[in-house]
JSON list of C-alpha atoms and ligand atoms in Angstrom, two decimals:
[
{"chain": "A", "resi": 1, "resn": "MET", "atom": "CA", "xyz": [25.40, -17.52, 10.37]},
{"chain": "A", "resi": 2, "resn": "LYS", "atom": "CA", "xyz": [24.55, -14.06, 11.69]},
{"chain": "A", "resi": 3, "resn": "SER", "atom": "CA", "xyz": [23.12, -13.30, 15.13]},
{"chain": "A", "resi": 4, "resn": "PHE", "atom": "CA", "xyz": [21.30, -10.15, 16.41]},
{"chain": "A", "resi": 5, "resn": "ARG", "atom": "CA", "xyz": [20.20, -9.22, 19.92]},
{"chain": "A", "resi": 6, "resn": "LYS", "atom": "CA", "xyz": [17.93, -6.35, 21.05]},
{"chain": "A", "resi": 7, "resn": "VAL", "atom": "CA", "xyz": [16.21, -5.46, 24.24]},
{"chain": "A", "resi": 8, "resn": "LEU", "atom": "CA", "xyz": [12.93, -3.62, 24.36]},
{"chain": "A", "resi": 9, "resn": "THR", "atom": "CA", "xyz": [11.73, -1.90, 27.66]},
{"chain": "A", "resi": 10, "resn": "PHE", "atom": "CA", "xyz": [8.15, -1.38, 28.70]},
{"chain": "A", "resi": 11, "resn": "ASN", "atom": "CA", "xyz": [6.96, 0.49, 31.69]},
{"chain": "A", "resi": 12, "resn": "THR", "atom": "CA", "xyz": [3.09, 0.14, 31.61]},
{"chain": "A", "resi": 13, "resn": "ARG", "atom": "CA", "xyz": [0.99, 2.64, 33.64]},
{"chain": "A", "resi": 14, "resn": "GLY", "atom": "CA", "xyz": [-1.44, -0.07, 34.67]},
{"chain": "A", "resi": 15, "resn": "ARG", "atom": "CA", "xyz": [-0.91, -3.25, 36.47]},
{"chain": "A", "resi": 16, "resn": "ARG", "atom": "CA", "xyz": [-2.20, -5.15, 33.48]},
{"chain": "A", "resi": 17, "resn": "GLU", "atom": "CA", "xyz": [-1.78, -4.41, 29.82]},
{"chain": "A", "resi": 18, "resn": "PHE", "atom": "CA", "xyz": [-1.32, -5.93, 26.33]},
{"chain": "A", "resi": 19, "resn": "ILE", "atom": "CA", "xyz": [0.93, -4.09, 23.82]},
{"chain": "A", "resi": 20, "resn": "ASN", "atom": "CA", "xyz": [1.30, -5.15, 20.17]},
{"chain": "A", "resi": 21, "resn": "ILE", "atom": "CA", "xyz": [4.92, -5.25, 19.56]},
{"chain": "A", "resi": 22, "resn": "SER", "atom": "CA", "xyz": [4.85, -6.65, 15.90]},
{"chain": "A", "resi": 23, "resn": "ALA", "atom": "CA", "xyz": [6.42, -3.37, 14.57]},
{"chain": "A", "resi": 24, "resn": "ASP", "atom": "CA", "xyz": [9.09, -3.39, 17.13]},
{"chain": "A", "resi": 25, "resn": "VAL", "atom": "CA", "xyz": [10.10, -6.96, 16.04]},
{"chain": "A", "resi": 26, "resn": "GLU", "atom": "CA", "xyz": [9.85, -6.15, 12.44]},
{"chain": "A", "resi": 27, "resn": "GLY", "atom": "CA", "xyz": [12.11, -3.04, 13.04]},
{"chain": "A", "resi": 28, "resn": "ALA", "atom": "CA", "xyz": [14.72, -5.32, 14.93]},
{"chain": "A", "resi": 29, "resn": "LEU", "atom": "CA", "xyz": [14.49, -7.75, 11.94]},
{"chain": "A", "resi": 30, "resn": "SER", "atom": "CA", "xyz": [15.32, -4.88, 9.46]},
{"chain": "A", "resi": 31, "resn": "GLU", "atom": "CA", "xyz": [18.12, -3.72, 11.71]},
{"chain": "A", "resi": 32, "resn": "SER", "atom": "CA", "xyz": [19.63, -7.30, 11.76]},
{"chain": "A", "resi": 33, "resn": "GLY", "atom": "CA", "xyz": [20.02, -7.71, 8.01]},
{"chain": "A", "resi": 34, "resn": "ILE", "atom": "CA", "xyz": [18.91, -11.21, 8.36]},
{"chain": "A", "resi": 35, "resn": "THR", "atom": "CA", "xyz": [16.61, -12.53, 5.63]},
{"chain": "A", "resi": 36, "resn": "GLU", "atom": "CA", "xyz": [16.38, -16.29, 6.31]},
{"chain": "A", "resi": 37, "resn": "GLY", "atom": "CA", "xyz": [16.34, -17.69, 9.88]},
{"chain": "A", "resi": 38, "resn": "LEU", "atom": "CA", "xyz": [14.53, -17.70, 13.18]},
{"chain": "A", "resi": 39, "resn": "CYS", "atom": "CA", "xyz": [13.41, -14.98, 15.56]},
{"chain": "A", "resi": 40, "resn": "LEU", "atom": "CA", "xyz": [12.87, -15.58, 19.26]},
{"chain": "A", "resi": 41, "resn": "VAL", "atom": "CA", "xyz": [11.01, -13.06, 21.39]},
{"chain": "A", "resi": 42, "resn": "ASN", "atom": "CA", "xyz": [10.65, -13.53, 25.09]},
{"chain": "A", "resi": 43, "resn": "ALA", "atom": "CA", "xyz": [9.59, -11.69, 28.19]},
{"chain": "A", "resi": 44, "resn": "MET", "atom": "CA", "xyz": [12.55, -11.38, 30.61]},
{"chain": "A", "resi": 45, "resn": "HIS", "atom": "CA", "xyz": [10.36, -11.29, 33.75]},
{"chain": "A", "resi": 46, "resn": "ILE", "atom": "CA", "xyz": [8.34, -14.05, 35.45]},
{"chain": "A", "resi": 47, "resn": "THR", "atom": "CA", "xyz": [5.17, -11.82, 35.70]},
{"chain": "A", "resi": 48, "resn": "ALA", "atom": "CA", "xyz": [5.03, -11.02, 31.88]},
{"chain": "A", "resi": 49, "resn": "SER", "atom": "CA", "xyz": [4.35, -12.89, 28.59]},
{"chain": "A", "resi": 50, "resn": "VAL", "atom": "CA", "xyz": [4.94, -12.84, 24.84]},
{"chain": "A", "resi": 51, "resn": "PHE", "atom": "CA", "xyz": [2.29, -14.33, 22.72]},
{"chain": "A", "resi": 52, "resn": "ILE", "atom": "CA", "xyz": [0.92, -14.44, 19.29]},
{"chain": "A", "resi": 53, "resn": "ASN", "atom": "CA", "xyz": [-2.74, -13.90, 18.50]},
{"chain": "A", "resi": 54, "resn": "ASP", "atom": "CA", "xyz": [-5.16, -11.60, 16.70]},
{"chain": "A", "resi": 55, "resn": "ALA", "atom": "CA", "xyz": [-4.93, -7.81, 17.01]},
{"chain": "A", "resi": 56, "resn": "GLU", "atom": "CA", "xyz": [-8.67, -7.31, 17.95]},
{"chain": "A", "resi": 57, "resn": "SER", "atom": "CA", "xyz": [-9.56, -5.20, 20.97]},
{"chain": "A", "resi": 58, "resn": "GLY", "atom": "CA", "xyz": [-12.64, -7.52, 21.97]},
{"chain": "A", "resi": 59, "resn": "LEU", "atom": "CA", "xyz": [-10.31, -10.50, 22.18]},
{"chain": "A", "resi": 60, "resn": "LEU", "atom": "CA", "xyz": [-7.67, -8.72, 24.08]},
{"chain": "A", "resi": 61, "resn": "GLN", "atom": "CA", "xyz": [-10.32, -7.77, 26.61]},
{"chain": "A", "resi": 62, "resn": "ASP", "atom": "CA", "xyz": [-11.56, -11.29, 26.65]},
{"chain": "A", "resi": 63, "resn": "PHE", "atom": "CA", "xyz": [-8.06, -12.59, 27.55]},
{"chain": "A", "resi": 64, "resn": "ASP", "atom": "CA", "xyz": [-7.89, -10.07, 30.42]},
{"chain": "A", "resi": 65, "resn": "ASP", "atom": "CA", "xyz": [-11.28, -11.05, 31.80]},
{"chain": "A", "resi": 66, "resn": "TRP", "atom": "CA", "xyz": [-10.55, -14.79, 31.38]},
{"chain": "A", "resi": 67, "resn": "LEU", "atom": "CA", "xyz": [-7.20, -14.48, 33.08]},
{"chain": "A", "resi": 68, "resn": "GLU", "atom": "CA", "xyz": [-8.73, -12.47, 35.88]},
{"chain": "A", "resi": 69, "resn": "GLU", "atom": "CA", "xyz": [-11.39, -15.25, 36.30]},
{"chain": "A", "resi": 70, "resn": "LEU", "atom": "CA", "xyz": [-8.64, -17.87, 36.50]},
{"chain": "A", "resi": 71, "resn": "ALA", "atom": "CA", "xyz": [-6.39, -16.09, 38.72]},
{"chain": "A", "resi": 72, "resn": "PRO", "atom": "CA", "xyz": [-7.86, -12.89, 40.18]},
{"chain": "A", "resi": 73, "resn": "HIS", "atom": "CA", "xyz": [-5.69, -10.21, 41.61]},
{"chain": "A", "resi": 74, "resn": "GLU", "atom": "CA", "xyz": [-7.73, -9.84, 44.70]},
{"chain": "A", "resi": 75, "resn": "PRO", "atom": "CA", "xyz": [-7.77, -11.07, 47.30]},
{"chain": "A", "resi": 76, "resn": "VAL", "atom": "CA", "xyz": [-4.00, -11.02, 47.37]},
{"chain": "A", "resi": 77, "resn": "SER", "atom": "CA", "xyz": [-4.08, -13.05, 50.53]},
{"chain": "A", "resi": 78, "resn": "GLY", "atom": "CA", "xyz": [-5.38, -15.89, 48.40]},
{"chain": "A", "resi": 79, "resn": "TYR", "atom": "CA", "xyz": [-1.87, -16.72, 47.16]},
{"chain": "A", "resi": 80, "resn": "ARG", "atom": "CA", "xyz": [0.85, -18.42, 49.18]},
{"chain": "A", "resi": 81, "resn": "HIS", "atom": "CA", "xyz": [3.42, -16.54, 47.08]},
{"chain": "A", "resi": 82, "resn": "ASN", "atom": "CA", "xyz": [2.27, -13.16, 48.34]},
{"chain": "A", "resi": 83, "resn": "GLY", "atom": "CA", "xyz": [3.79, -11.80, 51.55]},
{"chain": "A", "resi": 84, "resn": "ALA", "atom": "CA", "xyz": [6.51, -9.22, 50.54]},
{"chain": "A", "resi": 85, "resn": "GLU", "atom": "CA", "xyz": [4.88, -9.30, 47.20]},
{"chain": "A", "resi": 86, "resn": "ASP", "atom": "CA", "xyz": [1.40, -8.93, 45.88]},
{"chain": "A", "resi": 87, "resn": "ASN", "atom": "CA", "xyz": [1.86, -10.55, 42.43]},
{"chain": "A", "resi": 88, "resn": "GLY", "atom": "CA", "xyz": [0.92, -14.14, 42.96]},
{"chain": "A", "resi": 89, "resn": "ASP", "atom": "CA", "xyz": [-1.66, -13.88, 40.24]},
{"chain": "A", "resi": 90, "resn": "ALA", "atom": "CA", "xyz": [0.74, -12.28, 37.78]},
{"chain": "A", "resi": 91, "resn": "HIS", "atom": "CA", "xyz": [2.91, -15.40, 38.01]},
{"chain": "A", "resi": 92, "resn": "LEU", "atom": "CA", "xyz": [-0.01, -17.67, 37.14]},
{"chain": "A", "resi": 93, "resn": "LYS", "atom": "CA", "xyz": [-1.24, -15.40, 34.36]},
{"chain": "A", "resi": 94, "resn": "ARG", "atom": "CA", "xyz": [2.29, -15.40, 32.75]},
{"chain": "A", "resi": 95, "resn": "GLN", "atom": "CA", "xyz": [2.37, -19.26, 32.87]},
{"chain": "A", "resi": 96, "resn": "VAL", "atom": "CA", "xyz": [-0.90, -19.46, 31.00]},
{"chain": "A", "resi": 97, "resn": "MET", "atom": "CA", "xyz": [-0.03, -17.04, 28.27]},
{"chain": "A", "resi": 98, "resn": "GLY", "atom": "CA", "xyz": [3.48, -18.29, 27.88]},
{"chain": "A", "resi": 99, "resn": "ARG", "atom": "CA", "xyz": [7.07, -16.90, 27.86]},
{"chain": "A", "resi": 100, "resn": "GLU", "atom": "CA", "xyz": [8.13, -16.63, 24.27]},
{"chain": "A", "resi": 101, "resn": "VAL", "atom": "CA", "xyz": [7.35, -16.99, 20.59]},
{"chain": "A", "resi": 102, "resn": "VAL", "atom": "CA", "xyz": [9.50, -18.18, 17.82]},
{"chain": "A", "resi": 103, "resn": "VAL", "atom": "CA", "xyz": [8.71, -16.76, 14.30]},
{"chain": "A", "resi": 104, "resn": "ALA", "atom": "CA", "xyz": [10.29, -17.96, 11.08]},
{"chain": "A", "resi": 105, "resn": "ILE", "atom": "CA", "xyz": [11.97, -15.41, 8.79]},
{"chain": "A", "resi": 106, "resn": "THR", "atom": "CA", "xyz": [11.40, -15.75, 5.09]},
{"chain": "A", "resi": 107, "resn": "GLY", "atom": "CA", "xyz": [12.64, -13.19, 2.47]},
{"chain": "A", "resi": 108, "resn": "GLY", "atom": "CA", "xyz": [13.45, -10.73, 5.06]},
{"chain": "A", "resi": 109, "resn": "ARG", "atom": "CA", "xyz": [9.81, -10.76, 6.67]},
{"chain": "A", "resi": 110, "resn": "LEU", "atom": "CA", "xyz": [8.26, -12.40, 9.65]},
{"chain": "A", "resi": 111, "resn": "ASP", "atom": "CA", "xyz": [6.53, -15.36, 8.14]},
{"chain": "A", "resi": 112, "resn": "PHE", "atom": "CA", "xyz": [3.16, -15.02, 10.06]},
{"chain": "A", "resi": 113, "resn": "GLY", "atom": "CA", "xyz": [0.02, -16.88, 9.58]},
{"chain": "A", "resi": 114, "resn": "PRO", "atom": "CA", "xyz": [-3.21, -15.01, 8.76]},
{"chain": "A", "resi": 115, "resn": "TRP", "atom": "CA", "xyz": [-3.93, -12.31, 11.41]},
{"chain": "A", "resi": 116, "resn": "GLU", "atom": "CA", "xyz": [-0.94, -13.26, 13.67]},
{"chain": "A", "resi": 117, "resn": "GLN", "atom": "CA", "xyz": [0.59, -10.48, 15.58]},
{"chain": "A", "resi": 118, "resn": "ILE", "atom": "CA", "xyz": [3.02, -10.49, 18.53]},
{"chain": "A", "resi": 119, "resn": "PHE", "atom": "CA", "xyz": [1.91, -9.14, 21.90]},
{"chain": "A", "resi": 120, "resn": "TYR", "atom": "CA", "xyz": [3.63, -8.19, 25.17]},
{"chain": "A", "resi": 121, "resn": "GLY", "atom": "CA", "xyz": [1.31, -9.30, 28.07]},
{"chain": "A", "resi": 122, "resn": "GLU", "atom": "CA", "xyz": [2.05, -7.37, 31.29]},
{"chain": "A", "resi": 123, "resn": "PHE", "atom": "CA", "xyz": [0.51, -8.70, 34.52]},
{"chain": "A", "resi": 124, "resn": "ASP", "atom": "CA", "xyz": [2.59, -6.71, 37.17]},
{"chain": "A", "resi": 125, "resn": "GLY", "atom": "CA", "xyz": [3.40, -3.48, 35.50]},
{"chain": "A", "resi": 126, "resn": "ARG", "atom": "CA", "xyz": [4.27, 0.18, 36.69]},
{"chain": "A", "resi": 127, "resn": "ARG", "atom": "CA", "xyz": [8.07, -0.56, 36.60]},
{"chain": "A", "resi": 128, "resn": "PRO", "atom": "CA", "xyz": [10.43, -1.01, 33.56]},
{"chain": "A", "resi": 129, "resn": "LYS", "atom": "CA", "xyz": [10.46, -4.53, 32.23]},
{"chain": "A", "resi": 130, "resn": "ARG", "atom": "CA", "xyz": [12.26, -6.00, 29.26]},
{"chain": "A", "resi": 131, "resn": "VAL", "atom": "CA", "xyz": [11.61, -8.12, 26.26]},
{"chain": "A", "resi": 132, "resn": "LEU", "atom": "CA", "xyz": [14.47, -10.02, 24.53]},
{"chain": "A", "resi": 133, "resn": "ILE", "atom": "CA", "xyz": [14.61, -10.30, 20.56]},
{"chain": "A", "resi": 134, "resn": "LYS", "atom": "CA", "xyz": [17.12, -12.70, 19.34]},
{"chain": "A", "resi": 135, "resn": "ILE", "atom": "CA", "xyz": [17.45, -13.36, 15.63]},
{"chain": "A", "resi": 136, "resn": "ILE", "atom": "CA", "xyz": [19.74, -15.90, 13.98]},
{"chain": "A", "resi": 137, "resn": "GLY", "atom": "CA", "xyz": [20.18, -16.78, 10.42]},
{"chain": "A", "resi": 138, "resn": "GLU", "atom": "CA", "xyz": [21.79, -15.32, 7.27]},
{"chain": "B", "resi": 201, "resn": "ZN", "atom": "ZN1", "xyz": [6.36, -12.62, 42.78]}
]
Protein backbone atom coordinates (compact mmCIF):
# COMPACT_ATOMS: atom_id res chain seq x y z
CA MET A 1 0.00 0.00 0.00
CA LYS A 2 1.22 3.49 -0.85
CA SER A 3 0.56 6.57 1.22
CA PHE A 4 0.84 10.25 0.24
CA ARG A 5 0.51 13.42 2.33
CA LYS A 6 0.24 17.02 1.23
CA VAL A 7 -0.69 20.23 3.05
CA LEU A 8 -2.35 23.20 1.30
CA THR A 9 -2.26 26.66 2.89
CA PHE A 10 -4.91 29.35 2.48
CA ASN A 11 -4.87 32.94 3.70
CA THR A 12 -8.22 34.50 2.80
CA ARG A 13 -8.64 38.28 2.58
CA GLY A 14 -12.03 38.18 4.25
CA ARG A 15 -13.23 36.62 7.48
CA ARG A 16 -15.45 34.16 5.57
CA GLU A 17 -14.84 32.59 2.18
CA PHE A 18 -15.51 29.42 0.22
CA ILE A 19 -12.74 28.12 -2.05
CA ASN A 20 -13.14 25.33 -4.60
CA ILE A 21 -10.13 23.07 -3.96
CA SER A 22 -11.08 20.21 -6.32
CA ALA A 23 -8.22 20.99 -8.74
CA ASP A 24 -5.72 21.06 -5.83
CA VAL A 25 -6.92 17.65 -4.65
CA GLU A 26 -6.79 16.25 -8.20
CA GLY A 27 -3.24 17.61 -8.47
CA ALA A 28 -2.26 15.85 -5.24
CA LEU A 29 -3.80 12.63 -6.55
CA SER A 30 -1.72 12.79 -9.78
CA GLU A 31 1.38 13.54 -7.70
CA SER A 32 0.70 10.52 -5.49
CA GLY A 33 0.62 8.04 -8.39
CA ILE A 34 -2.17 6.19 -6.56
CA THR A 35 -4.96 4.89 -8.82
CA GLU A 36 -7.15 2.84 -6.44
CA GLY A 37 -7.80 3.84 -2.83
CA LEU A 38 -9.18 6.58 -0.62
CA CYS A 39 -8.49 10.29 -0.33
CA LEU A 40 -9.08 12.17 2.92
CA VAL A 41 -9.20 15.97 2.89
CA ASN A 42 -9.58 17.81 6.20
CA ALA A 43 -9.32 21.30 7.62
CA MET A 44 -6.50 21.46 10.18
CA HIS A 45 -8.19 24.28 12.13
CA ILE A 46 -11.30 24.35 14.30
CA THR A 47 -12.77 27.43 12.60
CA ALA A 48 -12.67 26.09 9.00
CA SER A 49 -14.37 23.27 7.10
CA VAL A 50 -13.91 20.98 4.14
CA PHE A 51 -17.14 19.88 2.48
CA ILE A 52 -18.53 18.59 -0.81
CA ASN A 53 -21.32 20.29 -2.72
CA ASP A 54 -22.23 22.00 -5.97
CA ALA A 55 -19.93 24.64 -7.49
CA GLU A 56 -22.72 27.18 -7.99
CA SER A 57 -22.26 30.75 -6.77
CA GLY A 58 -25.90 31.18 -5.68
CA LEU A 59 -25.65 28.11 -3.47
CA LEU A 60 -22.38 29.27 -1.91
CA GLN A 61 -24.00 32.61 -1.05
CA ASP A 62 -27.00 30.70 0.35
CA PHE A 63 -24.66 28.71 2.61
CA ASP A 64 -23.05 31.91 3.84
CA ASP A 65 -26.41 33.62 4.53
CA TRP A 66 -27.76 30.50 6.25
CA LEU A 67 -24.68 30.12 8.47
CA GLU A 68 -24.78 33.82 9.36
CA GLU A 69 -28.44 33.40 10.37
CA LEU A 70 -27.64 30.34 12.49
CA ALA A 71 -24.57 31.84 14.15
CA PRO A 72 -24.17 35.57 13.41
CA HIS A 73 -20.68 36.98 13.87
CA GLU A 74 -22.07 40.07 15.64
CA PRO A 75 -22.60 40.75 18.41
CA VAL A 76 -19.39 38.99 19.45
CA SER A 77 -20.47 39.43 23.08
CA GLY A 78 -23.25 36.90 22.35
CA TYR A 79 -20.80 33.98 22.64
CA ARG A 80 -19.32 32.62 25.88
CA HIS A 81 -16.25 31.54 23.89
CA ASN A 82 -15.38 35.13 23.01
CA GLY A 83 -13.16 37.10 25.32
CA ALA A 84 -9.58 37.01 24.11
CA GLU A 85 -11.06 35.86 20.78
CA ASP A 86 -13.95 36.97 18.60
CA ASN A 87 -14.52 33.75 16.66
CA GLY A 88 -17.24 31.97 18.65
CA ASP A 89 -19.45 32.00 15.54
CA ALA A 90 -16.67 30.47 13.39
CA HIS A 91 -16.41 27.40 15.66
CA LEU A 92 -20.17 26.81 15.31
CA LYS A 93 -20.14 27.35 11.53
CA ARG A 94 -17.30 24.84 11.16
CA GLN A 95 -19.23 22.30 13.22
CA VAL A 96 -22.26 22.55 10.93
CA MET A 97 -20.23 22.37 7.69
CA GLY A 98 -17.96 19.55 8.88
CA ARG A 99 -14.26 18.87 9.29
CA GLU A 100 -13.42 16.52 6.41
CA VAL A 101 -14.44 14.57 3.33
CA VAL A 102 -13.36 11.17 2.05
CA VAL A 103 -13.49 10.49 -1.69
CA ALA A 104 -12.99 7.11 -3.39
CA ILE A 105 -10.23 6.91 -5.98
CA THR A 106 -11.08 4.78 -8.99
CA GLY A 107 -8.95 4.48 -12.11
CA GLY A 108 -6.72 7.34 -10.97
CA ARG A 109 -9.66 9.79 -10.65
CA LEU A 110 -11.70 11.19 -7.76
CA ASP A 111 -14.87 9.10 -7.98
CA PHE A 112 -17.37 11.98 -7.60
CA GLY A 113 -21.13 11.86 -7.97
CA PRO A 114 -22.81 14.33 -10.35
CA TRP A 115 -21.80 17.97 -9.67
CA GLU A 116 -19.74 17.11 -6.60
CA GLN A 117 -16.85 19.48 -5.89
CA ILE A 118 -14.64 19.88 -2.81
CA PHE A 119 -14.67 23.20 -0.96
CA TYR A 120 -12.61 24.79 1.77
CA GLY A 121 -14.90 26.84 4.02
CA GLU A 122 -13.15 29.60 5.95
CA PHE A 123 -15.00 31.20 8.88
CA ASP A 124 -12.19 33.09 10.61
CA GLY A 125 -9.68 34.00 7.91
CA ARG A 126 -7.06 36.67 7.32
CA ARG A 127 -4.26 34.38 8.57
CA PRO A 128 -2.56 31.30 7.08
CA LYS A 129 -4.55 28.11 7.63
CA ARG A 130 -3.95 24.58 6.43
CA VAL A 131 -5.81 21.74 4.75
CA LEU A 132 -4.43 18.19 4.92
CA ILE A 133 -4.70 15.76 2.00
CA LYS A 134 -3.93 12.13 2.81
CA ILE A 135 -4.19 9.50 0.10
CA ILE A 136 -3.81 5.77 0.67
CA GLY A 137 -4.06 2.94 -1.83
CA GLU A 138 -2.06 1.44 -4.63
ZN1 LIG B 1 -11.89 30.39 19.15
